[in-house]
Coordinates of C-alpha atoms and ligand atoms in Angstrom, one line a residue:
X8 CA 0.0 0.0 0.0
X9 CA 1.4 3.4 -1.0
X10 CA 0.0 6.8 -0.1
X11 CA -1.8 6.7 -3.5
X12 CA -4.3 4.2 -2.3
X13 CA -5.0 5.8 1.1
X14 CA -8.7 6.2 1.8
X15 CA -9.2 9.8 2.7
X16 CA -12.0 11.8 4.3
X17 CA -14.8 9.3 3.8
X18 CA -14.4 9.4 0.0
X19 CA -14.8 6.0 -1.4
X20 CA -11.8 4.7 -3.3
X21 CA -12.0 2.6 -6.5
X22 CA -11.2 -0.5 -4.6
X23 CA -14.2 -0.1 -2.2
X24 CA -16.5 0.9 -5.0
X25 CA -15.6 -2.4 -6.7
X26 CA -16.4 -4.4 -3.6
X27 CA -19.7 -2.6 -3.3
X28 CA -20.8 -3.1 -6.8
X29 CA -19.9 -6.8 -6.6
X30 CA -21.9 -7.1 -3.4
X31 CA -24.9 -5.6 -5.2
X32 CA -24.4 -7.9 -8.2
X33 CA -24.3 -11.0 -5.9
X34 CA -27.3 -9.8 -4.0
X35 CA -25.4 -9.3 -0.7
X36 CA -26.7 -5.8 -0.6
X37 CA -29.4 -3.8 -2.4
X38 CA -27.7 -0.4 -2.4
X39 CA -25.1 1.5 -0.3
X40 CA -26.3 4.6 1.4
X41 CA -23.0 6.1 2.3
X42 CA -20.7 6.4 5.3
X43 CA -22.2 6.6 8.8
X44 CA -19.1 6.5 11.0
X45 CA -15.5 7.3 10.5
X46 CA -13.3 5.6 13.1
X47 CA -9.6 5.8 13.7
X48 CA -9.0 2.7 11.6
X49 CA -12.1 2.1 9.6
X50 CA -15.0 3.7 7.8
X51 CA -18.4 2.1 8.3
X52 CA -21.0 2.4 5.6
X53 CA -24.7 1.6 5.7
X54 CA -26.4 -0.5 3.1
X55 CA -29.8 -2.0 2.5
X56 CA -29.7 -5.8 2.6
X57 CA -30.0 -7.8 -0.6
X58 CA -31.8 -11.1 -1.3
X59 CA -28.7 -13.0 -0.7
X60 CA -26.9 -11.7 2.3
X61 CA -26.9 -14.9 4.2
X62 CA -24.1 -16.6 2.3
X63 CA -20.9 -16.7 4.1
X64 CA -17.7 -17.5 2.2
X65 CA -15.1 -17.5 5.0
X66 CA -13.1 -20.2 3.2
X67 CA -13.7 -18.9 -0.3
X68 CA -10.0 -18.1 -1.0
X69 CA -8.8 -21.4 0.4
X70 CA -7.0 -19.9 3.4
X71 CA -6.3 -22.0 6.4
X72 CA -9.5 -22.1 8.3
X73 CA -9.3 -24.6 11.0
X74 CA -12.0 -27.2 11.5
X75 CA -13.7 -25.0 14.0
X76 CA -14.0 -22.2 11.5
X77 CA -15.1 -24.5 8.7
X78 CA -18.0 -25.7 10.8
X79 CA -18.8 -22.2 11.7
X80 CA -18.9 -21.2 8.0
X81 CA -21.0 -24.2 7.0
X82 CA -23.5 -23.4 9.8
X83 CA -23.8 -19.8 8.9
X84 CA -24.4 -20.8 5.2
X85 CA -27.0 -23.4 6.2
X86 CA -29.0 -21.2 8.5
X87 CA -28.9 -18.3 6.0
X88 CA -29.9 -16.1 8.9
X89 CA -28.9 -12.8 7.6
X90 CA -31.7 -12.2 5.1
X91 CA -33.6 -9.0 5.7
X92 CA -31.0 -7.2 7.7
X93 CA -29.5 -3.8 6.9
X94 CA -25.8 -4.3 6.3
X95 CA -22.8 -2.5 7.7
X96 CA -19.7 -2.4 5.5
X97 CA -16.6 -1.8 7.5
X98 CA -13.6 -0.7 5.4
X99 CA -10.2 -0.7 7.1
X100 CA -8.2 2.3 6.0
X101 CA -4.8 1.7 4.4
X102 CA -2.9 3.1 7.3
X103 CA 0.5 2.2 8.8
X104 CA -1.1 1.7 12.3
X105 CA -1.2 -2.0 11.7
X106 CA 2.6 -2.3 11.7
X107 CA 2.8 -2.4 15.4
X108 CA 0.0 -5.0 15.8
X109 CA 2.1 -8.1 15.4
X110 CA 1.7 -9.3 19.0
X111 CA -2.0 -9.6 18.6
X112 CA -1.6 -11.9 15.6
X113 CA 1.6 -13.8 16.2
X114 CA 0.7 -15.0 19.7
X115 CA -2.6 -16.4 18.3
X116 CA -2.3 -20.2 17.6
X117 CA -4.5 -19.7 14.5
X118 CA -1.8 -17.5 13.0
X119 CA 1.3 -19.4 14.0
X120 CA 4.0 -19.7 11.3
X121 CA 3.2 -16.4 9.6
X122 CA 5.2 -13.7 11.3
X123 CA 3.1 -10.5 11.0
X124 CA 6.0 -8.1 10.5
X125 CA 7.3 -10.1 7.5
X126 CA 4.1 -9.3 5.6
X127 CA 3.6 -6.2 3.4
X128 CA 1.3 -3.4 4.5
X129 CA -1.5 -4.7 2.3
X130 CA -1.1 -8.2 3.6
X131 CA -1.1 -7.0 7.2
X132 CA -4.3 -5.2 6.6
X133 CA -5.9 -8.3 5.0
X134 CA -4.8 -10.6 7.9
X135 CA -6.2 -8.1 10.3
X136 CA -9.5 -8.0 8.4
X137 CA -9.7 -11.8 8.2
X138 CA -8.9 -12.0 11.9
X139 CA -11.8 -9.7 12.8
X140 CA -14.1 -11.6 10.6
X141 CA -13.2 -15.0 12.1
X142 CA -13.5 -13.6 15.6
X143 CA -17.0 -12.3 14.7
X144 CA -18.0 -15.7 13.3
X145 CA -16.8 -17.5 16.5
X146 CA -18.5 -15.0 18.8
X147 CA -21.7 -15.1 16.8
X148 CA -21.7 -18.9 16.8
X149 CA -21.4 -18.9 20.6
X150 CA -24.4 -16.6 20.9
X151 CA -22.4 -13.6 22.1
X152 CA -24.4 -10.5 21.0
X153 CA -22.3 -9.2 18.1
X154 CA -23.2 -8.0 14.6
X155 CA -23.9 -11.1 12.4
X156 CA -20.9 -11.7 10.1
X157 CA -22.0 -11.9 6.5
X158 CA -18.8 -11.8 4.3
X159 CA -15.3 -10.4 4.1
X160 CA -12.8 -9.7 1.3
X161 CA -9.5 -7.9 1.4
X162 CA -9.9 -5.0 3.8
X163 CA -13.7 -5.0 3.8
X164 CA -16.1 -6.7 6.2
X165 CA -19.9 -7.0 5.6
X166 CA -22.0 -7.6 8.8
X167 CA -25.4 -6.8 10.2
X168 CA -26.0 -3.1 10.6
X169 CA -27.1 -2.3 14.1
X170 CA -29.5 0.6 14.3
X171 CA -32.6 2.0 12.7
X172 CA -33.4 3.8 9.4
X173 CA -29.7 4.0 8.6
X174 CA -28.8 5.6 12.0
X175 CA -26.2 3.5 13.8
X176 CA -27.1 2.3 17.3
X177 CA -25.3 4.5 19.9
X178 CA -22.1 3.6 21.5
X179 CA -22.9 3.2 25.3
X180 CA -20.8 6.4 26.0
X181 CA -23.4 8.3 23.9
X182 CA -26.5 7.1 25.7
X183 CA -28.5 9.8 27.4
X184 CA -29.3 8.2 30.7
X185 CA -29.4 9.6 34.3
X186 CA -26.4 8.7 36.4
X187 CA -27.3 5.9 38.8
X188 CA -30.3 4.8 36.6
X189 CA -31.1 1.1 37.1
X190 CA -30.8 0.8 33.3
X191 CA -27.1 1.3 33.6
X192 CA -27.0 -1.7 36.0
X193 CA -28.9 -3.8 33.4
X194 CA -26.4 -2.8 30.7
X195 CA -23.5 -3.6 33.0
X196 CA -24.8 -7.1 33.6
X197 CA -25.3 -7.7 29.9
X198 CA -21.7 -6.7 29.1
X199 CA -20.3 -8.9 31.9
X200 CA -22.4 -11.8 30.6
X201 CA -21.1 -11.2 27.1
X202 CA -17.5 -11.1 28.2
X203 CA -17.9 -14.3 30.1
X204 CA -19.6 -16.1 27.2
X205 CA -17.0 -14.8 24.8
X206 CA -14.3 -16.3 27.0
X207 CA -16.0 -19.6 28.0
X208 CA -17.8 -20.5 24.8
X209 CA -16.0 -18.6 22.0
X210 CA -12.6 -18.9 23.7
X211 CA -11.8 -15.3 22.9
X212 CA -10.7 -12.2 24.8
X213 CA -11.9 -9.0 23.1
X214 CA -8.7 -7.0 23.8
X215 CA -10.0 -3.5 23.1
X216 CA -13.3 -3.4 25.1
X217 CA -14.5 0.1 26.1
X218 CA -17.5 2.3 25.9
X219 CA -16.6 3.0 22.2
X220 CA -16.8 -0.7 21.2
X221 CA -20.1 -1.5 22.9
X222 CA -23.3 -0.4 21.1
X223 CA -26.8 -0.4 22.5
X224 CA -29.3 -1.9 20.1
X225 CA -32.1 -3.1 22.5
X226 CA -29.3 -4.9 24.3
X227 CA -25.6 -4.3 24.5
X228 CA -23.7 -5.6 21.5
X229 CA -19.9 -5.9 21.3
X230 CA -18.1 -4.8 18.2
X231 CA -14.6 -4.2 16.7
X232 CA -12.9 -7.6 17.1
X233 CA -9.7 -7.1 15.0
X234 CA -7.4 -7.3 18.0
X235 CA -9.3 -10.1 19.8
X236 CA -7.1 -13.1 20.7
X237 CA -7.6 -16.7 21.6
X238 CA -7.7 -17.5 25.3
X239 CA -4.4 -19.5 24.7
X240 CA -2.6 -16.3 23.6
X241 CA 0.2 -15.5 26.1
X242 CA -1.3 -12.0 26.7
X243 CA -4.9 -13.2 27.0
X244 CA -5.1 -12.7 30.7
X245 CA -3.5 -9.3 30.7
X246 CA -5.9 -8.2 28.0
X247 CA -8.9 -9.6 29.8
X248 CA -7.9 -7.7 32.9
X249 CA -7.6 -4.5 31.0
X250 CA -11.0 -5.0 29.3
X251 CA -12.7 -5.6 32.6
X252 CA -11.0 -2.6 34.2
X253 CA -12.3 -0.3 31.4
X254 CA -15.8 -1.7 31.7
X255 CA -15.7 -1.3 35.5
X256 CA -14.5 2.3 35.3
X257 CA -17.1 3.3 32.7
X258 CA -20.0 1.8 34.7
X259 CA -18.7 3.1 38.0
X260 CA -18.8 6.6 36.4
X261 CA -22.4 6.0 35.5
X262 CA -23.2 5.3 39.1
X263 CA -23.3 1.6 39.0
X264 CA -22.2 0.9 42.6
X265 CA -22.3 -2.8 42.6
X266 CA -19.6 -3.4 40.0
X267 CA -17.5 -6.5 40.7
X268 CA -13.9 -6.1 41.8
X269 CA -11.5 -7.0 39.1
X270 CA -10.5 -10.2 40.8
X271 CA -14.2 -11.2 41.2
X272 CA -14.8 -10.2 37.6
X273 CA -11.8 -12.4 36.4
X274 CA -13.2 -15.3 38.5
X275 CA -16.7 -14.7 37.1
X276 CA -15.4 -14.8 33.5
Ligands
ADP321 P1 -12.7 1.2 14.6 O1 -11.6 0.1 14.5 O2 -12.4 2.3 13.6 O3 -12.9 1.7 16.0 P2 -15.3 -0.1 14.8 O4 -15.6 -1.5 14.4 O5 -15.3 0.2 16.2 O6 -14.0 0.4 14.0 O7 -16.4 0.8 14.0 C1 -16.4 2.3 14.2 C2 -17.8 2.7 14.6 O8 -18.7 2.4 13.6 C3 -18.3 2.1 15.8 O9 -17.9 2.7 17.0 C4 -19.8 2.2 15.7 O10 -20.3 3.4 16.1 C5 -20.0 2.0 14.2 N1 -20.3 0.6 13.8 C6 -19.4 -0.4 13.7 N2 -20.0 -1.6 13.3 C7 -21.3 -1.3 13.2 C8 -22.5 -2.0 12.9 N3 -22.4 -3.3 12.6 N4 -23.7 -1.4 12.9 C9 -23.7 -0.1 13.2 N5 -22.7 0.7 13.5 C10 -21.5 0.1 13.5
MG322 MG1 -13.9 0.8 17.6

């Protein structure tokens, strides 16, 4: 990736246009309505779902999905459970940020034998995208509330759009709710249950959990799984502790008085 293919200011580059027109042709989406969020690393577009957005092609390019992921892909295809959703298209920007991310990938048994720093910028971005997608598939399969994964290719992920009428569901930091409201307590419990299920059933630690990466769409939904690691990763425990600390701090600020201590939370998970 050179500066020439940088995605700037929400403008859609040729590459993204191509993916979007392909997605329309294959019936994954009906039309793309434009960017709804511009994050540090990614731009998220809103699209109307097509007739065909339940097909999941995680192994399409013959990459090394392990058996677990193969089963996940087969199940997602069989249930075809994405039909009728609006679609979020997350496009990772071509930025150098990913250079320093090796430790999130190399320590993961799924990516053993492919040293991250030996990859080109473009390859790094693609591994990162693939990793987020695979993590989403796993979490979804374990019934952790996450956006349903639909498809990925290169630096682009298609997933269920959370929100209404093209408006993305709020990040929990954006919710207008009285400090100390019992609703905060409910949301806290939902998040803790998700983190525990993610760990126990999906065998993943989120790794960047915060009030930015939790949306509220009737219930709390975890997003942004690029940096998530397997529980076998050497840093998994450290990352889990940090995730739980951030969650605790946020909800304590909202007046949830009965947050668990980090040690209790670690034990709970
Ligand atoms: P980044 O790596 O840039 O933080 P995120 O995955 O967190 O990327 O996405 C950026 C923002 O886009 C999120 O904070 C959220 O507001 C919005 N967003 C992401 N995924 C979805 C989705 N599936 N539905 C609706 N909004 C989303
Ligand atoms: Mg984010």
